[in-house]
Coordinates of C-alpha atoms and ligand atoms in Angstrom, one line a residue:
M1 CA 7.6 -12.3 75.5
R2 CA 6.4 -11.7 79.1
W3 CA 3.2 -13.6 79.9
S4 CA 2.0 -10.8 82.1
Q5 CA 1.9 -8.4 79.2
S6 CA 0.8 -10.9 76.5
F7 CA -2.6 -11.5 75.1
L8 CA -2.9 -15.2 75.8
P9 CA -6.5 -15.7 76.9
T10 CA -6.7 -19.3 78.1
L11 CA -9.9 -20.8 79.3
R12 CA -10.6 -23.5 81.9
D13 CA -13.7 -25.0 80.2
D14 CA -14.4 -26.5 76.9
P15 CA -16.4 -24.1 74.6
A16 CA -20.0 -25.1 73.9
G17 CA -20.7 -26.7 70.6
A18 CA -17.1 -27.7 69.8
E19 CA -16.5 -31.4 69.2
A20 CA -13.2 -31.7 67.4
A21 CA -10.2 -31.8 69.7
S22 CA -8.3 -29.2 67.7
H23 CA -11.3 -26.8 67.8
I24 CA -11.7 -27.2 71.6
L25 CA -8.0 -26.7 72.3
M26 CA -7.6 -23.8 69.9
V27 CA -10.3 -21.9 71.8
R28 CA -9.2 -23.0 75.2
A29 CA -5.5 -22.2 74.5
G30 CA -6.4 -18.8 73.2
L31 CA -5.5 -19.3 69.5
I32 CA -8.9 -18.5 68.0
R33 CA -12.2 -16.7 68.6
Q34 CA -15.2 -17.3 66.5
L35 CA -16.7 -14.4 64.5
G36 CA -19.4 -16.2 62.6
A37 CA -20.1 -19.6 61.0
G38 CA -16.7 -20.8 59.6
L39 CA -15.1 -17.5 60.4
Y40 CA -12.3 -17.2 63.0
S41 CA -10.1 -14.5 64.4
Y42 CA -6.6 -15.7 64.9
L43 CA -5.0 -14.5 68.1
P44 CA -1.2 -14.0 68.7
L45 CA -0.5 -17.6 69.5
A46 CA -2.1 -18.8 66.3
T47 CA -0.4 -16.2 64.1
R48 CA 2.9 -17.4 65.5
V49 CA 2.2 -21.0 64.6
M50 CA 0.9 -20.0 61.2
A51 CA 4.0 -17.9 60.5
R52 CA 6.2 -20.9 61.2
I53 CA 4.1 -23.2 58.9
E54 CA 4.2 -20.5 56.2
A55 CA 8.0 -20.3 56.6
I56 CA 8.4 -24.0 56.1
V57 CA 6.1 -23.9 53.1
R58 CA 8.0 -21.0 51.6
E59 CA 11.3 -22.8 52.0
E60 CA 10.1 -26.0 50.4
M61 CA 8.5 -24.1 47.5
T62 CA 11.7 -22.1 46.9
A63 CA 13.6 -25.4 46.9
I64 CA 11.6 -26.6 43.9
G65 CA 12.0 -23.3 42.1
G66 CA 8.7 -21.8 43.2
Q67 CA 8.3 -18.0 43.0
E68 CA 6.0 -16.1 45.2
L69 CA 3.4 -13.8 43.8
R70 CA 0.5 -12.0 45.5
L71 CA -2.7 -11.7 43.6
P72 CA -6.1 -10.2 44.4
A73 CA -8.6 -12.4 46.2
L74 CA -11.4 -10.4 44.6
H75 CA -11.9 -11.5 41.1
P76 CA -14.0 -10.0 38.2
A77 CA -16.5 -12.6 37.0
E78 CA -15.2 -12.4 33.5
I79 CA -12.3 -14.7 34.0
W80 CA -14.5 -17.3 35.8
K81 CA -16.8 -17.1 32.8
E82 CA -13.9 -17.6 30.4
S83 CA -12.8 -20.8 32.1
G84 CA -16.4 -21.9 32.4
R85 CA -16.3 -22.3 36.2
W86 CA -18.8 -19.4 36.8
D87 CA -21.5 -21.8 35.7
Q88 CA -19.8 -25.0 36.8
V89 CA -19.1 -24.3 40.4
D90 CA -22.0 -24.5 42.9
A91 CA -22.9 -22.1 45.7
T92 CA -19.5 -22.7 47.2
L93 CA -18.2 -19.7 45.3
F94 CA -18.9 -16.4 47.0
R95 CA -20.4 -14.1 44.4
L96 CA -21.1 -10.5 44.8
Q97 CA -21.6 -7.3 42.8
D98 CA -19.6 -4.1 42.8
R99 CA -21.3 -0.7 43.0
R100 CA -21.7 -0.6 39.2
G101 CA -23.5 -4.0 39.3
A102 CA -20.6 -6.0 37.8
D103 CA -20.4 -9.6 39.0
M104 CA -17.4 -10.5 41.1
A105 CA -16.2 -13.5 43.0
L106 CA -14.0 -14.2 46.1
A107 CA -11.1 -16.5 45.4
M108 CA -11.8 -20.1 46.2
T109 CA -8.8 -21.0 44.2
A110 CA -6.9 -18.9 41.6
E111 CA -6.4 -20.9 38.4
E112 CA -8.1 -18.2 36.3
V113 CA -6.0 -15.4 37.6
F114 CA -2.7 -17.2 37.3
T115 CA -3.7 -18.4 33.8
S116 CA -4.5 -14.9 32.8
I117 CA -1.1 -13.7 33.8
A118 CA 0.6 -16.6 32.0
R119 CA -1.5 -15.9 28.9
D120 CA -0.2 -12.3 28.7
D121 CA 3.4 -12.8 29.8
L122 CA 4.5 -16.3 29.0
A123 CA 4.9 -16.2 25.2
S124 CA 7.7 -18.7 24.5
Y125 CA 8.8 -22.2 25.4
R126 CA 12.0 -20.6 26.5
L127 CA 10.3 -19.2 29.6
L128 CA 9.1 -22.6 30.7
P129 CA 8.8 -24.3 33.1
Q130 CA 7.4 -21.9 35.7
I131 CA 6.1 -22.6 39.2
W132 CA 4.2 -19.7 40.8
Y133 CA 2.7 -19.6 44.2
Q134 CA 1.0 -17.4 46.7
I135 CA -0.1 -17.7 50.3
Q136 CA -3.5 -16.0 50.3
P137 CA -6.9 -16.2 52.0
K138 CA -9.5 -18.3 50.3
F139 CA -13.2 -18.1 50.6
R140 CA -15.7 -20.9 50.3
D141 CA -19.3 -21.0 51.3
E142 CA -19.0 -24.5 52.6
P143 CA -22.3 -26.3 53.1
R144 CA -21.3 -27.3 56.6
P145 CA -18.5 -25.2 58.1
K146 CA -17.5 -27.2 61.2
S147 CA -14.7 -28.4 63.4
G148 CA -13.3 -24.9 63.8
V149 CA -10.6 -23.9 61.3
L150 CA -10.5 -27.4 59.9
R151 CA -13.4 -26.4 57.7
G152 CA -13.7 -22.6 57.6
R153 CA -15.4 -20.3 55.1
Q154 CA -12.2 -18.2 55.0
F155 CA -8.9 -19.9 55.3
L156 CA -5.3 -19.5 54.3
M157 CA -4.0 -21.5 51.4
K158 CA -0.7 -21.9 49.7
D159 CA -1.8 -22.4 46.1
S160 CA 0.7 -22.9 43.4
Y161 CA 0.4 -23.4 39.6
S162 CA 2.9 -24.9 37.2
F163 CA 3.3 -24.1 33.5
D164 CA 5.0 -26.5 31.2
L165 CA 5.3 -27.1 27.5
D166 CA 4.1 -30.7 27.6
E167 CA 2.8 -33.6 29.6
A168 CA 6.4 -34.7 30.4
G169 CA 7.1 -31.3 31.9
L170 CA 3.9 -31.4 33.9
A171 CA 4.9 -34.8 35.3
E172 CA 8.1 -33.3 36.6
S173 CA 6.4 -30.3 38.1
F174 CA 3.9 -32.6 39.7
Q175 CA 6.5 -34.8 41.2
K176 CA 8.4 -31.8 42.5
H177 CA 5.3 -30.7 44.4
H178 CA 4.7 -34.3 45.6
D179 CA 8.2 -34.3 47.1
A180 CA 7.9 -30.8 48.5
Y181 CA 4.6 -31.5 50.2
R182 CA 6.0 -34.6 51.8
R183 CA 8.8 -32.5 53.2
V184 CA 6.4 -29.8 54.4
Y185 CA 4.3 -32.4 56.3
E186 CA 7.3 -34.2 57.8
R187 CA 8.7 -30.9 59.0
C188 CA 5.3 -30.0 60.5
G189 CA 5.1 -33.3 62.4
L190 CA 2.4 -34.8 60.2
E191 CA 2.3 -38.1 58.4
P192 CA -0.5 -37.9 55.8
I193 CA -1.3 -40.7 53.5
P194 CA -1.1 -39.8 49.8
V195 CA -4.1 -41.2 48.0
E196 CA -5.5 -41.3 44.5
A197 CA -8.3 -38.9 44.3
S198 CA -11.2 -38.1 42.0
S199 CA -10.2 -35.4 39.5
G200 CA -13.8 -34.3 39.5
T201 CA -15.4 -32.5 36.7
M202 CA -12.7 -29.8 36.8
G203 CA -10.8 -31.8 34.2
G204 CA -7.3 -33.0 34.6
S205 CA -5.9 -36.5 34.6
E206 CA -4.2 -37.2 37.9
S207 CA -4.7 -36.0 41.4
V208 CA -3.2 -36.9 44.7
E209 CA -4.7 -35.9 48.0
F210 CA -2.6 -35.9 51.2
M211 CA -4.9 -37.2 53.9
A212 CA -4.2 -37.0 57.7
V213 CA -5.9 -39.6 59.7
C214 CA -8.1 -37.9 62.3
D215 CA -11.3 -38.4 64.2
A216 CA -12.7 -35.0 63.1
G217 CA -12.1 -35.8 59.5
E218 CA -15.0 -36.1 57.0
D219 CA -13.3 -37.9 54.2
W220 CA -13.0 -41.7 54.1
I221 CA -10.0 -43.3 52.5
V222 CA -9.3 -46.9 51.7
T223 CA -5.9 -48.4 52.4
C224 CA -4.4 -51.8 51.9
D225 CA -1.6 -53.1 54.1
G226 CA -0.9 -55.8 51.6
C227 CA 0.4 -53.7 48.7
G228 CA 0.2 -50.1 50.0
Y229 CA -2.8 -49.2 47.8
A230 CA -4.5 -46.0 49.0
A231 CA -7.4 -44.1 47.5
N232 CA -10.2 -41.8 48.5
L233 CA -13.5 -43.6 48.9
E234 CA -14.7 -41.4 46.1
K235 CA -12.4 -43.2 43.8
A236 CA -11.5 -46.5 45.5
T237 CA -12.2 -49.9 43.8
S238 CA -12.1 -53.3 45.3
R239 CA -13.0 -56.9 44.6
H240 CA -16.5 -56.8 45.7
G241 CA -17.5 -59.2 48.4
G242 CA -18.8 -62.3 46.6
C243 CA -21.6 -62.9 49.1
G244 CA -24.4 -64.6 47.3
E245 CA -22.9 -64.6 43.9
A246 CA -21.4 -68.1 44.2
D247 CA -24.8 -69.6 44.4
D248 CA -26.4 -67.7 41.5
P249 CA -28.3 -70.2 39.4
D250 CA -26.8 -71.3 36.1
S251 CA -30.0 -70.2 34.4
C252 CA -33.2 -68.7 35.6
P253 CA -36.8 -68.7 34.5
A254 CA -38.5 -65.6 33.2
P255 CA -39.0 -62.8 35.7
E256 CA -42.0 -63.5 37.9
K257 CA -44.0 -60.9 39.7
F258 CA -44.8 -61.4 43.4
A259 CA -46.7 -59.4 45.9
T260 CA -44.9 -57.4 48.4
P261 CA -47.6 -55.3 50.0
D262 CA -45.7 -54.5 53.2
Q263 CA -42.1 -54.6 52.0
R264 CA -40.7 -51.3 50.8
T265 CA -37.1 -51.4 51.9
I266 CA -34.2 -53.7 51.1
E267 CA -34.3 -54.9 54.8
E268 CA -38.0 -55.6 54.8
L269 CA -37.8 -57.6 51.6
A270 CA -34.8 -59.5 52.9
Q271 CA -36.6 -60.4 56.1
A272 CA -39.8 -61.5 54.4
F273 CA -38.4 -63.6 51.6
D274 CA -35.7 -66.2 51.9
F275 CA -34.8 -65.8 48.3
A276 CA -34.2 -62.1 48.6
P277 CA -31.2 -61.4 50.8
A278 CA -29.9 -57.8 50.3
T279 CA -27.0 -59.2 48.1
R280 CA -29.6 -60.7 45.8
Q281 CA -31.6 -57.5 45.4
I282 CA -31.2 -54.8 42.8
K283 CA -31.5 -51.4 44.4
T284 CA -33.0 -48.8 42.0
L285 CA -32.3 -45.1 42.5
V286 CA -33.8 -42.3 40.5
Q287 CA -31.5 -39.3 40.2
V288 CA -32.0 -36.1 38.3
V289 CA -28.9 -35.4 36.2
D290 CA -28.6 -32.2 34.2
G291 CA -32.4 -31.9 34.6
Q292 CA -33.2 -35.3 33.3
P293 CA -34.2 -38.4 35.3
V294 CA -31.7 -41.2 35.2
L295 CA -31.7 -44.7 36.9
F296 CA -28.9 -46.2 38.9
L297 CA -28.9 -49.9 39.8
L298 CA -26.8 -51.3 42.6
R299 CA -26.6 -54.4 44.6
G300 CA -29.1 -54.1 47.5
D301 CA -26.4 -53.8 50.2
Y302 CA -24.2 -51.2 48.4
E303 CA -24.4 -47.4 48.5
L304 CA -24.3 -45.0 45.6
N305 CA -21.2 -42.7 45.8
D306 CA -22.1 -39.3 44.5
V307 CA -18.6 -38.3 43.5
K308 CA -18.2 -41.6 41.5
Q309 CA -21.6 -40.8 40.0
A310 CA -20.5 -37.3 39.0
D311 CA -17.2 -38.7 37.5
A312 CA -19.0 -41.4 35.6
L313 CA -21.5 -39.0 34.0
G314 CA -19.2 -36.0 33.8
T315 CA -21.4 -33.5 35.6
T316 CA -22.1 -32.4 39.1
D317 CA -25.6 -31.2 38.3
Q318 CA -27.3 -34.1 40.1
R319 CA -29.8 -34.8 42.9
P320 CA -32.1 -37.5 44.1
A321 CA -35.5 -37.3 42.3
R322 CA -38.5 -36.1 44.4
P323 CA -41.4 -38.6 45.0
E324 CA -43.6 -36.9 42.4
E325 CA -40.9 -37.0 39.8
I326 CA -40.3 -40.7 40.5
E327 CA -44.0 -41.5 40.2
K328 CA -44.1 -39.7 36.9
V329 CA -41.2 -41.5 35.2
L330 CA -41.7 -45.0 36.6
G331 CA -45.4 -45.1 37.6
A332 CA -44.6 -46.4 41.1
Q333 CA -43.3 -45.1 44.3
A334 CA -39.8 -45.7 45.8
G335 CA -40.0 -49.2 47.3
S336 CA -41.2 -51.0 44.2
L337 CA -38.9 -49.5 41.6
G338 CA -37.0 -51.4 38.9
A339 CA -35.5 -51.1 35.5
V340 CA -36.8 -54.2 33.7
G341 CA -38.5 -53.0 30.5
V342 CA -37.5 -49.3 31.1
E343 CA -36.5 -47.8 27.8
E344 CA -37.3 -44.2 27.8
I345 CA -34.7 -43.1 30.3
E346 CA -31.0 -43.9 30.7
V347 CA -30.2 -46.8 33.1
Y348 CA -26.7 -47.1 34.6
A349 CA -25.8 -50.3 36.5
D350 CA -22.9 -50.7 38.9
E351 CA -20.3 -53.2 37.9
S352 CA -21.0 -55.3 40.9
L353 CA -24.3 -56.4 39.2
R354 CA -22.6 -57.7 36.1
G355 CA -23.5 -61.3 35.3
R356 CA -25.9 -61.7 38.2
R357 CA -28.8 -64.1 38.0
G358 CA -31.8 -64.9 40.2
M359 CA -32.1 -61.3 41.3
V360 CA -35.0 -59.5 42.9
T361 CA -36.1 -56.0 41.8
G362 CA -39.1 -53.7 42.0
A363 CA -41.8 -54.2 39.4
N364 CA -42.7 -50.5 38.9
E365 CA -46.1 -51.3 40.4
D366 CA -46.7 -50.4 44.0
G367 CA -46.7 -53.5 46.2
F368 CA -45.0 -55.8 43.7
H369 CA -41.5 -57.0 42.9
L370 CA -39.9 -59.3 40.3
R371 CA -37.8 -62.4 41.0
H372 CA -35.7 -64.5 38.7
V373 CA -34.1 -61.5 37.1
D374 CA -31.1 -62.3 34.9
V375 CA -29.2 -59.0 34.6
E376 CA -27.7 -59.6 31.2
R377 CA -30.9 -61.0 29.8
D378 CA -33.5 -58.8 31.4
L379 CA -31.6 -55.5 31.6
P380 CA -29.8 -55.4 28.3
Q381 CA -30.2 -51.6 28.1
V382 CA -27.9 -50.7 31.0
K383 CA -24.7 -48.9 30.7
W384 CA -22.0 -50.2 33.1
V385 CA -20.4 -47.8 35.6
D386 CA -18.5 -47.9 38.8
V387 CA -20.6 -45.9 41.2
R388 CA -20.7 -47.8 44.5
S389 CA -18.7 -47.1 47.7
V390 CA -16.4 -50.0 48.5
V391 CA -16.8 -51.7 51.9
E392 CA -14.3 -52.4 54.7
G393 CA -12.8 -55.9 54.5
E394 CA -13.4 -56.4 50.8
G395 CA -10.4 -57.6 48.8
C396 CA -8.0 -55.0 47.5
S397 CA -8.3 -54.7 43.7
N398 CA -4.5 -54.9 43.4
C399 CA -3.5 -57.8 45.7
G400 CA -6.7 -59.2 47.3
E401 CA -5.8 -58.5 50.9
P402 CA -8.6 -57.0 53.0
I403 CA -8.9 -53.2 52.7
A404 CA -9.4 -50.9 55.6
L405 CA -11.4 -47.6 55.7
K406 CA -10.0 -44.7 57.6
K407 CA -11.5 -41.3 58.6
T408 CA -9.3 -38.5 57.4
I409 CA -9.0 -34.8 56.7
E410 CA -7.4 -33.6 53.4
I411 CA -4.4 -31.3 54.1
G412 CA -3.1 -31.0 50.6
H413 CA -4.1 -31.7 47.0
I414 CA -1.9 -31.8 43.9
F415 CA -3.6 -31.8 40.6
K416 CA -2.6 -32.3 37.0
L417 CA -4.8 -29.8 35.2
G418 CA -3.4 -30.3 31.7
V419 CA -5.1 -27.8 29.3
R420 CA -8.3 -27.5 31.3
Y421 CA -7.7 -23.7 31.8
S422 CA -5.2 -22.9 29.1
E423 CA -7.5 -24.1 26.3
P424 CA -10.6 -22.1 27.1
M425 CA -8.6 -19.1 28.2
R426 CA -6.3 -19.4 25.2
A427 CA -3.0 -19.3 27.2
R428 CA -0.6 -20.5 24.6
V429 CA 3.2 -20.4 24.0
L430 CA 5.3 -20.8 20.9
T431 CA 7.2 -24.1 20.7
A432 CA 10.8 -24.3 19.4
E433 CA 9.3 -25.1 16.0
G434 CA 7.3 -21.8 16.1
K435 CA 3.9 -23.5 16.6
E436 CA 1.3 -22.3 19.1
T437 CA 0.5 -24.8 21.9
P438 CA -1.6 -24.5 25.1
L439 CA 0.3 -24.3 28.3
V440 CA 0.1 -27.6 30.3
M441 CA -0.7 -26.8 33.8
G442 CA -0.9 -28.2 37.3
S443 CA -2.4 -26.7 40.5
Y444 CA -1.4 -27.5 44.0
G445 CA -3.0 -26.5 47.3
I446 CA -2.1 -26.8 50.9
G447 CA -4.1 -25.4 53.8
I448 CA -2.0 -23.5 56.3
D449 CA -4.6 -23.3 59.0
R450 CA -5.7 -26.8 58.3
I451 CA -2.1 -28.0 58.9
M452 CA -2.1 -26.2 62.2
A453 CA -5.4 -27.8 63.3
A454 CA -4.4 -31.2 62.0
A455 CA -1.1 -31.0 63.9
I456 CA -3.2 -30.4 67.1
E457 CA -5.5 -33.4 66.2
A458 CA -2.3 -35.5 65.9
H459 CA -0.5 -34.1 68.9
H460 CA -2.4 -33.4 72.1
D461 CA -3.2 -35.1 75.4
D462 CA -5.5 -34.5 78.3
D463 CA -3.6 -31.4 79.4
G464 CA -3.7 -29.7 76.1
I465 CA -1.7 -29.2 72.9
V466 CA 1.7 -30.9 72.4
W467 CA 3.2 -28.8 69.5
P468 CA 5.7 -30.4 67.2
K469 CA 8.9 -28.4 68.0
S470 CA 9.1 -27.0 64.4
I471 CA 5.8 -25.1 64.5
A472 CA 5.4 -24.4 68.3
P473 CA 4.5 -20.8 69.1
F474 CA 7.4 -20.6 71.5
D475 CA 10.4 -22.9 71.9
V476 CA 10.5 -22.6 75.6
V477 CA 8.6 -21.2 78.6
V478 CA 10.6 -20.1 81.7
S479 CA 8.3 -20.5 84.7
P480 CA 9.7 -19.6 88.1
V481 CA 7.7 -21.2 90.9
K482 CA 7.4 -17.9 92.6
M483 CA 8.1 -14.7 90.7
K484 CA 8.1 -12.7 94.0
D485 CA 11.1 -14.6 95.3
E486 CA 14.2 -12.6 94.5
V487 CA 16.5 -15.5 93.8
Q488 CA 14.0 -17.2 91.5
R489 CA 13.2 -13.9 89.7
D490 CA 16.8 -13.1 89.1
A491 CA 17.5 -16.6 87.7
A492 CA 14.4 -16.4 85.5
E493 CA 15.2 -13.0 84.1
K494 CA 18.8 -14.0 83.4
L495 CA 17.7 -17.1 81.6
Y496 CA 15.1 -15.2 79.7
A497 CA 17.7 -12.8 78.4
E498 CA 20.3 -15.5 77.7
L499 CA 17.8 -17.7 75.8
R500 CA 16.6 -14.8 73.7
E501 CA 20.1 -13.7 73.0
A502 CA 20.7 -17.3 71.8
G503 CA 17.9 -16.8 69.3
F504 CA 15.1 -18.8 70.9
E505 CA 11.5 -17.8 71.0
V506 CA 11.0 -17.5 74.8
L507 CA 8.0 -16.9 76.9
L508 CA 8.6 -15.8 80.5
D509 CA 5.8 -16.6 82.8
D510 CA 6.3 -13.7 85.1
R511 CA 2.7 -13.7 86.4
D512 CA 2.1 -13.7 90.1
E513 CA 0.1 -16.9 89.9
R514 CA 0.3 -20.2 91.8
P515 CA 2.7 -22.6 90.1
G516 CA -0.1 -25.1 89.5
V517 CA -2.0 -22.5 87.4
K518 CA 1.1 -21.5 85.5
F519 CA 2.1 -25.1 84.7
K520 CA -1.4 -25.9 83.6
D521 CA -1.5 -23.0 81.2
A522 CA 1.9 -23.9 79.8
D523 CA 0.8 -27.4 79.2
L524 CA -2.4 -26.2 77.6
I525 CA -0.7 -23.9 75.1
G526 CA 1.7 -26.8 74.4
V527 CA 5.2 -25.1 74.5
P528 CA 7.7 -28.0 73.9
F529 CA 10.0 -27.2 76.9
R530 CA 9.5 -25.6 80.3
I531 CA 12.3 -24.5 82.4
V532 CA 11.6 -24.0 86.1
P533 CA 13.9 -22.1 88.3
G534 CA 12.5 -23.4 91.5
P535 CA 13.9 -23.1 95.1
R536 CA 15.1 -26.7 95.4
A537 CA 16.9 -27.0 92.1
L538 CA 18.5 -23.5 92.4
V539 CA 20.2 -24.5 95.7
N540 CA 22.3 -26.8 93.6
G541 CA 22.7 -24.3 90.8
N542 CA 20.2 -26.2 88.6
V543 CA 16.8 -25.6 87.0
E544 CA 14.1 -28.1 86.4
F545 CA 13.8 -29.0 82.7
V546 CA 10.4 -30.4 81.6
T547 CA 9.6 -31.8 78.2
R548 CA 5.9 -31.3 77.2
G549 CA 4.3 -34.6 76.6
D550 CA 7.0 -36.6 78.4
R551 CA 5.1 -39.2 80.4
S552 CA 8.1 -40.8 82.0
G553 CA 7.4 -38.9 85.2
E554 CA 11.1 -38.4 85.9
K555 CA 12.3 -35.0 87.0
E556 CA 15.2 -33.7 85.1
E557 CA 17.6 -31.1 86.3
V558 CA 20.1 -29.1 84.2
P559 CA 22.8 -26.8 85.5
L560 CA 21.9 -23.2 85.0
G561 CA 24.9 -22.6 82.8
D562 CA 24.1 -25.5 80.4
V563 CA 20.5 -24.5 79.7
V564 CA 21.2 -22.8 76.4
E565 CA 23.3 -25.7 75.0
E566 CA 20.8 -28.3 76.3
L567 CA 17.9 -26.5 74.6
R568 CA 19.8 -26.1 71.4
R569 CA 20.5 -29.8 71.4
R570 CA 16.9 -30.8 72.0
L571 CA 15.4 -28.4 69.5
A572 CA 17.8 -29.6 66.8
Ligands
ATP601 P1 -12.3 -30.8 51.2 O1 -12.4 -32.0 50.4 O2 -11.8 -31.0 52.6 O3 -13.4 -29.9 51.2 P2 -11.1 -29.6 49.0 O4 -10.9 -30.8 48.2 O5 -12.3 -28.7 48.7 O6 -11.1 -29.9 50.5 P3 -8.9 -28.2 47.7 O7 -9.8 -27.4 46.8 O8 -8.2 -29.3 47.2 O9 -9.8 -28.7 49.0 O10 -8.0 -27.1 48.5 C1 -6.7 -27.3 48.8 C2 -6.4 -27.3 50.3 O11 -7.0 -26.2 50.9 C3 -7.0 -28.5 51.0 O12 -6.1 -29.6 50.9 C4 -7.0 -28.1 52.4 O13 -5.8 -28.2 53.0 C5 -7.4 -26.6 52.3 N1 -8.8 -26.4 52.4 C6 -9.8 -26.6 51.5 N2 -11.0 -26.2 52.0 C7 -10.8 -25.8 53.3 C8 -11.6 -25.2 54.3 N3 -12.9 -25.1 54.1 N4 -11.1 -24.8 55.4 C9 -9.7 -24.9 55.6 N5 -8.9 -25.5 54.7 C10 -9.4 -25.8 53.5
MG602 MG1 -9.3 -31.4 47.3

């Protein structure tokens, strides 16, 4: 392509309001323009990159036996009602009505549609296993669309679905996807960490997320260098930090009320009373779950993890109680809450409180707390759950080495669904023995635009994007210092023709701009190689050969006649 005739609108300045490096660079390098919150138009450079990522994904899906389908992204509500997700999914699902008033939804994933096809056309075990995929826009009314295309409200996803006769078959399909995803990422220049993830309330038994470490990420993962353990914070466990437990008394007197007129928070209490460090307090939180108030107890310094909470109770219908609701159930306000003697409502206690003695908790009377609480003795009604977020530096639950927390973005998710969809939607096949059995399914998602943005997050410098060669919009840019100079122009045009002939994606910067401007633009859009037929090199029959991102500072020259071979070698 000739730059002079291309639509490559680069900008000098950072766009207002953008924070993520990939967001800033995608706007500045002319890849995207914003249409609305979480909605982006992809300009030619971006569609080139996406096409290359899609091609890699298609190759790897084909390699595991995947077959490409293309389904509607506009779904009748019926199938969502059949699976139960119409009521289960929150406002993230875009819902609309057609002209006759029928409920519809925009695809956020497509389990229902794929299951409906399998139900009608996969009748026998002989047709199994099947792996079906599509590359299709997805729509989600994200609560906080941000960081450009990293979290959009419309994005492009490769979603695939596997259909097997049994769990063993599913395990194979799952492993195939695991391997295929790793190859996709490697080929796209990414090294995500596969982590155990929460399977959520969508059913299913096992789920692995591929998390790319990145500043703009919103997901925390836990890793252990000792044994390689890796899990989403929403699922991670650890040996909780024994601070304070070691000196728990062997026995303790009956709970004793004491006045705390000015101490409402964990910190205030810890400051005012030597015997009440945060690790010796019981934090009491009132949540409304499926419309009913429920108590959660945690050690004072720990945080409630809402995904763990949802997993523990099997519902996502949950929210913190409002002050008037709290007052109504416990007779006191937040700041003096506790569970001693509470019998009318369910009380869940985090595992980290098990066996603790000499604890401090609210007395359910404004301005008062209790001390000398023995958890087993004074809170016999609690149900034990794991609902706290683990903390950096705690011992790994496998090997005891200190764990680390990393900020990441999820770039893929593979999921054993089991019969979560085939049961309610009655997608069954006949076994060899002639018995009906529900299809055992998996679903697998990979975000195409998120891979593009994550690649920029991982590969950029002060000058702009440094594309991995495999997904760059162009292989090479030919940038004569002065296009008006006849010798340079001839050399550039000849190279342009030769390189295209050889099958490379070539950009010829034929603009009548100063070389500084041209080189800056080429660096910004991140083309891996720049070939400069400049006056000095040409005298010796050479061109300058510049590798994007090369910080060595050495000038390389390559004989004009060797450029094609040299480039072929470096792109290999
Ligand atoms: P997240 O936790 O980041 O919201 P998710 O768990 O909702 O993601 P999945 O439902 O597992 O995502 O979707 C599969 C893949 O689709 C993700 O791994 C990601 O690559 C991509 N994806 C999901 N949501 C978005 C989004 N809002 N914008 C861009 N890509 C997305
Ligand atoms: Mg996910």
